XYZ file of C-alpha atoms in Angstrom:
530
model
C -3.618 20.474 45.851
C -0.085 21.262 44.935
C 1.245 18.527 46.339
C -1.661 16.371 44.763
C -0.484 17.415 41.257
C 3.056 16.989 41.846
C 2.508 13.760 42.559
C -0.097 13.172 40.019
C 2.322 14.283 37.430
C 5.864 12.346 38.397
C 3.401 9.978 38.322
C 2.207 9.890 34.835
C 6.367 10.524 34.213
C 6.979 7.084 35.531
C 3.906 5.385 33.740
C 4.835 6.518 30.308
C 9.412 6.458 31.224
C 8.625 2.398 31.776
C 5.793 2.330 29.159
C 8.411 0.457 26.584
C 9.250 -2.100 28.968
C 5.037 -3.174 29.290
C 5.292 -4.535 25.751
C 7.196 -7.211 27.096
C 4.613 -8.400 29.608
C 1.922 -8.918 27.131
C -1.406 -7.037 25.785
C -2.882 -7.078 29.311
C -0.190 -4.704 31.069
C 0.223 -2.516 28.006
C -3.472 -1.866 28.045
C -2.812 -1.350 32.283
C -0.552 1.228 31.472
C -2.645 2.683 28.595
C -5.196 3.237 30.917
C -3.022 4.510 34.426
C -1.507 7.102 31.642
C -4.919 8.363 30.310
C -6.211 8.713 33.834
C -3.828 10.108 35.178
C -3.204 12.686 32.302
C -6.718 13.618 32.073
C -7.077 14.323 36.232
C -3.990 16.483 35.479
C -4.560 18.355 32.049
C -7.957 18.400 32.550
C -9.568 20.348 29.224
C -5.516 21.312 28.445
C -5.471 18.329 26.170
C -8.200 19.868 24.084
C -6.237 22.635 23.424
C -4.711 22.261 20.142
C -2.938 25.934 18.474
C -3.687 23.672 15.170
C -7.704 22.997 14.989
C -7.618 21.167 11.751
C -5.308 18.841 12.593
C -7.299 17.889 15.779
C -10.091 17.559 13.977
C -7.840 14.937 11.604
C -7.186 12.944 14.448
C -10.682 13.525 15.732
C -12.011 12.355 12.469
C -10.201 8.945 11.826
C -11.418 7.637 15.387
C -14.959 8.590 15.109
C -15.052 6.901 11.473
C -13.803 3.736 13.036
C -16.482 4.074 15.214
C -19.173 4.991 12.902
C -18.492 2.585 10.237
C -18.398 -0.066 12.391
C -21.453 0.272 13.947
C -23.550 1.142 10.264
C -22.149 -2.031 8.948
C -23.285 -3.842 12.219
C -26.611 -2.213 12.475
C -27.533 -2.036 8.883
C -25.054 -4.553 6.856
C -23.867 -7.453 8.577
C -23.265 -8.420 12.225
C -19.403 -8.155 13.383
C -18.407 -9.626 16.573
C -15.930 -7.014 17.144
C -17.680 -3.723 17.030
C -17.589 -3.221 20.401
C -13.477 -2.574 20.181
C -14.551 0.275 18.545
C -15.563 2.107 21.441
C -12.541 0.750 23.241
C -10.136 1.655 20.397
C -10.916 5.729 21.355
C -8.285 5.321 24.192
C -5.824 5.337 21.576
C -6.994 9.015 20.728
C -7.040 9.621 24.685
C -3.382 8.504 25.035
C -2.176 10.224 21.992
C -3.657 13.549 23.335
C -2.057 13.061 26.840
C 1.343 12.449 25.270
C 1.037 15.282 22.840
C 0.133 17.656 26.030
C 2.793 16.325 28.019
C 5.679 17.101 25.462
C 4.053 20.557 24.574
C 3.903 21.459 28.170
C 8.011 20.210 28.963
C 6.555 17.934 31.673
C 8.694 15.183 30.569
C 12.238 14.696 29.572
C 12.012 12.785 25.939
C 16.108 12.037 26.467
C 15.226 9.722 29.776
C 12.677 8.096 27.775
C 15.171 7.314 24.456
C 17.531 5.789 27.182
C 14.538 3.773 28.598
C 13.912 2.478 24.859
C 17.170 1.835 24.837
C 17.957 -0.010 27.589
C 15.039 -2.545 26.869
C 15.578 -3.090 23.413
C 19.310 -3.821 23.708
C 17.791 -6.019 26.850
C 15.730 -7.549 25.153
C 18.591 -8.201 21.981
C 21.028 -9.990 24.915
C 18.245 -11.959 26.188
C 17.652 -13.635 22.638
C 21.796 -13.832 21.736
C 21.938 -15.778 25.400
C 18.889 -17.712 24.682
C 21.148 -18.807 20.661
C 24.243 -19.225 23.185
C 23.380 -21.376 25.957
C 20.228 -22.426 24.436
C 18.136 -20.940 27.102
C 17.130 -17.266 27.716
C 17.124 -15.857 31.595
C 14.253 -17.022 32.287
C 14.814 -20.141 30.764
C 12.865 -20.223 27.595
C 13.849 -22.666 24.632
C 13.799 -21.269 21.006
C 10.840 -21.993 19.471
C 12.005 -24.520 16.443
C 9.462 -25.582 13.523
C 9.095 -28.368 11.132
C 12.211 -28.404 8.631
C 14.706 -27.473 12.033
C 13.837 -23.744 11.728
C 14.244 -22.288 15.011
C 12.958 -18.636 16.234
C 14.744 -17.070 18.997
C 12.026 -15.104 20.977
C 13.447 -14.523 24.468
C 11.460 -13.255 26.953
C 8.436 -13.431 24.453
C 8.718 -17.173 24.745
C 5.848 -18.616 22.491
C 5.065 -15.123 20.359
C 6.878 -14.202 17.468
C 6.856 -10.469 18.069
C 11.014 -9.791 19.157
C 11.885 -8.402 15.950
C 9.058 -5.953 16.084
C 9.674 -5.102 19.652
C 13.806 -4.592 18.828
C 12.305 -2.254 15.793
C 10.161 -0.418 18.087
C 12.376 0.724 20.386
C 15.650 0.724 19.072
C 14.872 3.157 16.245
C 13.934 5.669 18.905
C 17.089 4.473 21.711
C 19.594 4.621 19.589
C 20.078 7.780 19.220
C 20.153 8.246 23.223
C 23.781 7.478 22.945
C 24.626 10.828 21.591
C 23.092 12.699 24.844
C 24.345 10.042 27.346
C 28.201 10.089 26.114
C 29.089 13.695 26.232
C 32.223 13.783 24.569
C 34.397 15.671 22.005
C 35.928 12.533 20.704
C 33.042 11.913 18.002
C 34.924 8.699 17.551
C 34.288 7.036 20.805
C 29.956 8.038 20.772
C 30.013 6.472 17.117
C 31.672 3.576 17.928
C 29.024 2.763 20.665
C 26.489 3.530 17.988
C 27.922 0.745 15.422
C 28.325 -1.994 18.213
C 24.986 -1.367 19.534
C 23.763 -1.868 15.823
C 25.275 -4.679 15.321
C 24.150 -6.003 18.268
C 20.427 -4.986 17.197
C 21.191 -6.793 13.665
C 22.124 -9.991 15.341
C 19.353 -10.206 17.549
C 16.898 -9.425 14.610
C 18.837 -11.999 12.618
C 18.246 -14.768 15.607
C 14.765 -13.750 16.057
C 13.559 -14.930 12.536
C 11.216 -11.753 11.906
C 12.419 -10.768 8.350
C 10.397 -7.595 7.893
C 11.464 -5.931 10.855
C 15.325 -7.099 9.799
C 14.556 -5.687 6.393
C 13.461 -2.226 8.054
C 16.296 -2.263 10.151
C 17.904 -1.928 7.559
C 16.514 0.770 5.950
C 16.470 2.836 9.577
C 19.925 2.888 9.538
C 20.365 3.749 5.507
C 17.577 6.693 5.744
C 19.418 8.454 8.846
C 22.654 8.488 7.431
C 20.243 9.735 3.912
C 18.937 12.736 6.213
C 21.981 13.033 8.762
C 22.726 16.734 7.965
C 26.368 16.991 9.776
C 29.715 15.834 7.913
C 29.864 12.788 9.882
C 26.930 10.989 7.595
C 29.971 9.833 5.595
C 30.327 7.079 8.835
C 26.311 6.237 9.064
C 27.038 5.247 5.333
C 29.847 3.453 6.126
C 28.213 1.694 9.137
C 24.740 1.036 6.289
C 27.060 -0.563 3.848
C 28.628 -2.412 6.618
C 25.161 -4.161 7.980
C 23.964 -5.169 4.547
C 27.298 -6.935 3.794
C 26.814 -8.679 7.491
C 23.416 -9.391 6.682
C 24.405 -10.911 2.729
C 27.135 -12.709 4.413
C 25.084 -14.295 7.263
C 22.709 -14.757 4.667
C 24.401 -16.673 1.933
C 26.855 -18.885 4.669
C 23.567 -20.327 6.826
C 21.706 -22.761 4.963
C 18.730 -21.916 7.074
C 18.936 -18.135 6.749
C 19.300 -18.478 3.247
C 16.353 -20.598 2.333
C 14.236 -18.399 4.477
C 15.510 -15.653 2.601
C 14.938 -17.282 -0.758
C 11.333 -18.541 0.147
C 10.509 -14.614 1.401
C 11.932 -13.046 -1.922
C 9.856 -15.629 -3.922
C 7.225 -14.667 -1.556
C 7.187 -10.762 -2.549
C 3.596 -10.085 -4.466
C 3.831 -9.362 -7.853
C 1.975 -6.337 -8.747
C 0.977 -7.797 -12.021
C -0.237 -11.031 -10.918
C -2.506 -9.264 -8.107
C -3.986 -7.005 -10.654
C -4.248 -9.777 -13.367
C -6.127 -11.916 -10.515
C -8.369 -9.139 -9.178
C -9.440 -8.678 -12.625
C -10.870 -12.280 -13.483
C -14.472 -13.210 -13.086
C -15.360 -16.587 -11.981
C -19.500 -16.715 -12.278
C -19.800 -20.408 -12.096
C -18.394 -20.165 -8.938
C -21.166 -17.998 -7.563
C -23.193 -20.362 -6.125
C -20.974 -20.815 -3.043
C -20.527 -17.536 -2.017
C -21.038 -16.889 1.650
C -20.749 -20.876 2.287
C -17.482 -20.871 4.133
C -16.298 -23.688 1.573
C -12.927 -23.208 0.530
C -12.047 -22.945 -3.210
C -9.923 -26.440 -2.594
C -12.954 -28.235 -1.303
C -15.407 -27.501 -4.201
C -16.517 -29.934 -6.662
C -14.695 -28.234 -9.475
C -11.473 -28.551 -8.211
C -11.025 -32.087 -7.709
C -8.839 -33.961 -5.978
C -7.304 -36.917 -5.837
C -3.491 -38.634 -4.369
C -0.329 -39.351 -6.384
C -0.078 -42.843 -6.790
C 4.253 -43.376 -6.986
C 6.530 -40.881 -5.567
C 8.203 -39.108 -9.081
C 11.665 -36.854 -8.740
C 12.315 -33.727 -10.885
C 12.344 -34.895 -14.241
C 9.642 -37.872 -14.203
C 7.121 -37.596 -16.527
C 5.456 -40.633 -15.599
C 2.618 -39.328 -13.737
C -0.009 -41.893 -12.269
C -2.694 -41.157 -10.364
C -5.022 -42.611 -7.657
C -8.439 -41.824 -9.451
C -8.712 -39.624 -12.263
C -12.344 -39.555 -12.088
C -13.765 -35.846 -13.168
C -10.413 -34.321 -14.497
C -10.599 -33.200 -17.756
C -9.046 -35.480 -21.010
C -9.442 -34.092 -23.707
C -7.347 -30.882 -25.064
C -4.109 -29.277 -22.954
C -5.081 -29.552 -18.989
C -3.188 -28.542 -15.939
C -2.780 -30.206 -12.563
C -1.706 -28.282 -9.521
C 0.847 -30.582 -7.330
C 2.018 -29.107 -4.600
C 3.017 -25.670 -5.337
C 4.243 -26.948 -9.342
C 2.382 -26.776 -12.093
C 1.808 -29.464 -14.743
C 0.406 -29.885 -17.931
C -0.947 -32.865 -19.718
C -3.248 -34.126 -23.493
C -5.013 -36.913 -22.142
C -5.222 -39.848 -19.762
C -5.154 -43.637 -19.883
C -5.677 -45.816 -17.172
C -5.192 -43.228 -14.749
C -1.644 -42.237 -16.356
C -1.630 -38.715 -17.645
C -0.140 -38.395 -21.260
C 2.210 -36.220 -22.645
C 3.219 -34.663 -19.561
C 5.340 -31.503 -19.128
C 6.923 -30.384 -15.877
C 7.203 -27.014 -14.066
C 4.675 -25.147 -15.981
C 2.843 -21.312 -15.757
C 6.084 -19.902 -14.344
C 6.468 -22.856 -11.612
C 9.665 -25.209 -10.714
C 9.717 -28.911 -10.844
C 10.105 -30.371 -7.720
C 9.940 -33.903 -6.254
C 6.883 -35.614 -4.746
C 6.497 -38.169 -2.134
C 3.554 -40.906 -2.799
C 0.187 -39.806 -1.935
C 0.852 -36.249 -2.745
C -2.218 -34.298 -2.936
C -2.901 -33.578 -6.667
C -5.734 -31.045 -8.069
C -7.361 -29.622 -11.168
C -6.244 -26.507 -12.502
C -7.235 -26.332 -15.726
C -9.317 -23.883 -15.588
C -7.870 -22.212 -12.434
C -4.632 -20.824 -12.168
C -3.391 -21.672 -8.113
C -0.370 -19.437 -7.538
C 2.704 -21.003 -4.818
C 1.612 -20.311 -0.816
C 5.176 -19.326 -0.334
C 4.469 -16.648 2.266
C 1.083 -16.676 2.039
C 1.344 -12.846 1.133
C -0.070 -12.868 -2.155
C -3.271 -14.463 -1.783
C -3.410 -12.536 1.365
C -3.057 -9.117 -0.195
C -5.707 -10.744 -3.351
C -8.672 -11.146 -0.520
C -8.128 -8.007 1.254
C -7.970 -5.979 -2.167
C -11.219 -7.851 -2.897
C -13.243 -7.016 0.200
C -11.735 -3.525 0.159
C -13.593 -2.986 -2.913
C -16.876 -3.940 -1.439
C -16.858 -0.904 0.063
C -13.895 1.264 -0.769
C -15.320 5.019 0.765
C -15.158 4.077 4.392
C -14.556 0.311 4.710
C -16.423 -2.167 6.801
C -14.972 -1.351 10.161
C -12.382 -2.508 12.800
C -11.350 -5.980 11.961
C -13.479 -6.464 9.059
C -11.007 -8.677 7.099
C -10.922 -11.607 9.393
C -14.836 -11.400 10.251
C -15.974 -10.865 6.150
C -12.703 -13.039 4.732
C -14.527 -16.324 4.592
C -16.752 -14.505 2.216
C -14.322 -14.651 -0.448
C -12.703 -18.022 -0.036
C -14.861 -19.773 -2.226
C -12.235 -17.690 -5.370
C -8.910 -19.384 -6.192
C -5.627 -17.277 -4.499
C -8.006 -16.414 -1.618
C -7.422 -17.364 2.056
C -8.696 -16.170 5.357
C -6.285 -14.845 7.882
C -6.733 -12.727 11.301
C -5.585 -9.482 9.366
C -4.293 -8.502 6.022
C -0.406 -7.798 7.008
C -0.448 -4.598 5.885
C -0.963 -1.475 7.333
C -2.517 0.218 3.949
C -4.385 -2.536 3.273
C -6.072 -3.137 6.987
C -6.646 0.639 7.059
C -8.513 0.392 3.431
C -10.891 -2.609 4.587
C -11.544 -1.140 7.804
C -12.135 2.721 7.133
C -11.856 2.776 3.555
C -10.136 5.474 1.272
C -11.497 8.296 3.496
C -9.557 6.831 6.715
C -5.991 6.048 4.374
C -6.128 9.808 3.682
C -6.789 10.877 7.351
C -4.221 8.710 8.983
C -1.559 9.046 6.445
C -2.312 12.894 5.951
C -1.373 13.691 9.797
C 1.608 11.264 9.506
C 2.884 12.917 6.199
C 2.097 16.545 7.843
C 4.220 15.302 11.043
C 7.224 13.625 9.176
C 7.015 17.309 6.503
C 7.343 19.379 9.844
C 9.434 17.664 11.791
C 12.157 17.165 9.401
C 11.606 20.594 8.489
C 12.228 21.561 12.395
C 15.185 19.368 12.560
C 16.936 20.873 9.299
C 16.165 24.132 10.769
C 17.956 23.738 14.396
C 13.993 24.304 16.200
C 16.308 22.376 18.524
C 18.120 24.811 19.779
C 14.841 27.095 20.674
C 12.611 24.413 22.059
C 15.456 22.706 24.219
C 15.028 19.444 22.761
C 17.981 17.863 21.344
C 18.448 17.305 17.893
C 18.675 13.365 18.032
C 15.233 13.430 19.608
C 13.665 14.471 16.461
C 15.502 12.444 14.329
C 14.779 9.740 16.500
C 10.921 10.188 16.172
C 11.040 10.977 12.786
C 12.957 8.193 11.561
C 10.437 5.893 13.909
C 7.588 6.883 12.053
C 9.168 6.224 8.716
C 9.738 3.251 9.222
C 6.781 2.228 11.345
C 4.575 3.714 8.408
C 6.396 2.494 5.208
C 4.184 1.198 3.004
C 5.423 -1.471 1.286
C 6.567 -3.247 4.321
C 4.449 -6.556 5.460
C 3.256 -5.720 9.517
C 1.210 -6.894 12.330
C -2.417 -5.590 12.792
C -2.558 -1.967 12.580
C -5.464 -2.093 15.289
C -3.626 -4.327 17.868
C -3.004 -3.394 20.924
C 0.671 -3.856 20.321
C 1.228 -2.082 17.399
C -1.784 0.639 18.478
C 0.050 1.183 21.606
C 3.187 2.190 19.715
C 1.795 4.038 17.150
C -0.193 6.380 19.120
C 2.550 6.865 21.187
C 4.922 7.925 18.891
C 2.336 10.234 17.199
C 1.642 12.201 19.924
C 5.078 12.729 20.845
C 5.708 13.886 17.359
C 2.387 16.047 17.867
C 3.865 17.518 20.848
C 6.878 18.079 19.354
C 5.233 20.085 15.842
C 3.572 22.347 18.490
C 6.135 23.051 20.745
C 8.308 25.384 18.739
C 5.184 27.796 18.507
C 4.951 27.497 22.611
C 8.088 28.772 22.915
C 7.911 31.255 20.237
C 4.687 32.630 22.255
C 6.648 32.740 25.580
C 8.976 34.867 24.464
């Protein structure tokens, strides 16, 4: 038997030591892993995972999964059909893994440094892939960039066709990084900081290359919050290296014509606050009537639509169209072309009158011939840009529907289609946002759950860190930073993100929180061993 569990448990070391480098290989092995890791925790721990010094907080986690679970089988069952309640069920080995990994830390069966240098080690692999793939155009295994209409290109490496390599470098360079302290063992603080700022920089380039602006944006803040909390004198060079990166990033910025139009169509992009609320707030009951029809606000009979007849540049006022049949003459009127606004008082022979350009807080712009051209008299069409805001608009909307406990997992992209028949609505496969996903699919109840145990674990943590818990509990400083900083940044709120219930971002999440659950308890094991 002994040798059973010996080998059972450098077993489940070695599942969840290469566990970062399964991201790369798609959903299919990180679930593979997911699973070897659960088995093999719970054939080792056996009940020991139940054992939590901190009931309440088990029954937090506890709590959030079975509400997934129930309210996505009530709204099934006694609501409306979703095709996805099954993953409900499926999503509890997320609450399997995360007690595994807590156990595992709490019990000092694994060494968290090895695992930092794993993270390490295939983020800053994954970074060299993508700078070889902008270098010699192809990456090792001889992927092309993936390049879009307009010449934008996205350097995704080993991820080939997905646009996930700025979230993976985010992932796991948050957490390696700060391996470099415990691998260089040094007196010269110069030489282990040094390492630090070029392997930053190298992280910064590769999220640069690989197009992903959030996670570049987070990056960011990573390195600006550590040298924030950094509680030794050196934090003077963490702020020297953060004002270094965002003068790298402005300058890369401003001198790439690319780069900088990406970066000007993301800021114009951001939601305003004011026009979601001002939206959110209107009524439209004459569009009633084609609720639940699938039609799209665009395809209804009162928006109409019809082509520009002559291309026109910026300052053209002489508008003609293809068939003005059904748009309204008579008082001050609004067309929507393209993503510009424009207002006319009348029409004649299919010429609008007394046209003015760039109106209702839009830009004049140029337009080709046969431009599609629309109503909007009566309904103001904010720009796509991102596609953020009308994003955010429809998953506020359904959230309200049921804002206690939400319509369960994956709600917004099986109930979106119920709201596209609004203006500045649009269906997508999630909402981007964690707060938001977590508010349509559990409702207020599972916000507070989720966010409770992460604000308890970020409080306690940091706490433990300013404290030197370190130096009773054997784990090195940088580790907590390193899981602390993780989570704040995996869990900021404003930030736009992947599906919270993904496998990708699941298998992350859960993984960090139960490392930082093992890591809350483990100070009070060793206090008890004494």
């Amino acid at each position: 038997m002994t040798i059973f569990n010996n080998s059972l448990i450098k077993t489940l070391q070695i599942f969840v030591y290469l566990f970062p480098l399964s991201f790369m290989f798609g959903n299919g092995v990180t679930n593979f892993f997911v699973i070897l890791i659960i088995l093999s925790g719970l054939i080792y721990y056996k009940t020991d995972i139940f054992k939590w010094r901190n009931k309440y907080l088990f029954l937090v986690v506890l709590s959030f999964f079975l509400l997934i679970l129930f309210n996505s089988y009530y709204h099934h069952l006694f609501i409306e059909a979703n095709k996805d309640t099954i993953k409900s069920v499926f999503y509890f080995r997320y609450f399997f893994l995360l007690l595994v990994l807590r156990t595992l830390v709490l019990k000092n069966d694994i060494s968290l440094n090895r695992f930092l240098i794993i993270s390490l080690a295939s983020s800053l692999f994954v970074s060299l892939d993508i700078i070889l793939q902008f270098v010699f155009g192809k990456n090792v295994l001889g992927y092309n960039a993936i390049e879009f209409i307009g010449g934008v290109k996205y350097f995704t490496g080993i991820f080939n066709l997905e646009l996930i390599a700025g979230g993976y470098i985010l992932m796991f360079s948050t957490i390696g990084l700060f391996s470099i302290f415990n691998i260089f063992k040094t007196e010269k603080k110069i030489f282990y900081l040094f390492i630090f700022a070029f392997s930053v920089i190298i992280f910064l380039f590769s999220l640069i290359l690989a197009g992903n602006r959030m996670p570049l944006i987070m990056f960011v803040v990573f390195i600006a919050t550590f040298a924030l909390i950094y509680k030794k004198k050196e934090r003077i060079y963490f702020f020297s290296l953060t004002f270094l990166v965002v003068i790298l990033v402005g300058l890369t910025t401003i001198y790439s014509e690319n780069l900088y139009q990406r970066a000007n169509n993301f800021y114009k992009g951001i939601p305003n606050i004011f026009v979601l609320l001002d939206e959110l707030k209107k009524d439209y009951p004459n569009l009633e009537k084609y609720k639940n029809s699938g039609k799209q606000f665009h395809n209804l009979e009162e928006f109409n639509d019809t082509r520009l007849k002559s291309a026109i540049n910026e300052s053209s006022t002489n508008i003609i169209l293809e068939n003005s049949d059904g748009f309204p003459r008579s008082g001050k009127n609004f067309i929507l072309l393209g993503s510009e606004e424009i207002s006319y008082i009348g029409i004649s022979n299919n010429i609008l009158l007394n046209v003015e350009r760039g109106k209702r807080n839009t830009v004049p712009q140029s337009h080709e011939k046969g431009a599609y051209i629309t109503s909007s008299t009566y309904y103001k069409i904010y720009a796509f840009y991102t596609g953020h805001l009308p994003t955010y608009i429809t998953s506020i909307d359904l959230f309200l529907e049921k804002p206690l406990i939400g319509m369960g997992i994956k709600s917004y992209r099986n109930y979106c289609s119920k709201k596209i028949h609004l203006p500045n609505r649009v269906c997508t496969s999630h909402p981007h946002n964690y707060i938001l996903e977590i508010l349509n699919d559990t409702g207020l109840l599972g916000l507070i759950l989720i966010f409770y145990l992460v604000a308890y674990l970020l409080y306690n943590n940091y706490r433990d860190y300013k404290l030197d818990i370190a130096l009773k509990t054997n784990i090195s400083n940088w580790v907590y930073l390193a899981i602390i900083l993780s989570l704040f940044t995996h869990f900021f709120p404003f930030k736009s993100s992947g599906s919270f219930f993904s496998t990708f971002n699941s298998s992350f999440i859960f993984l960090i929180l139960g490392i930082s659950l093992g890591l809350n308890e483990l100070k009070y094991q060793k206090y008890s061993n004494k």
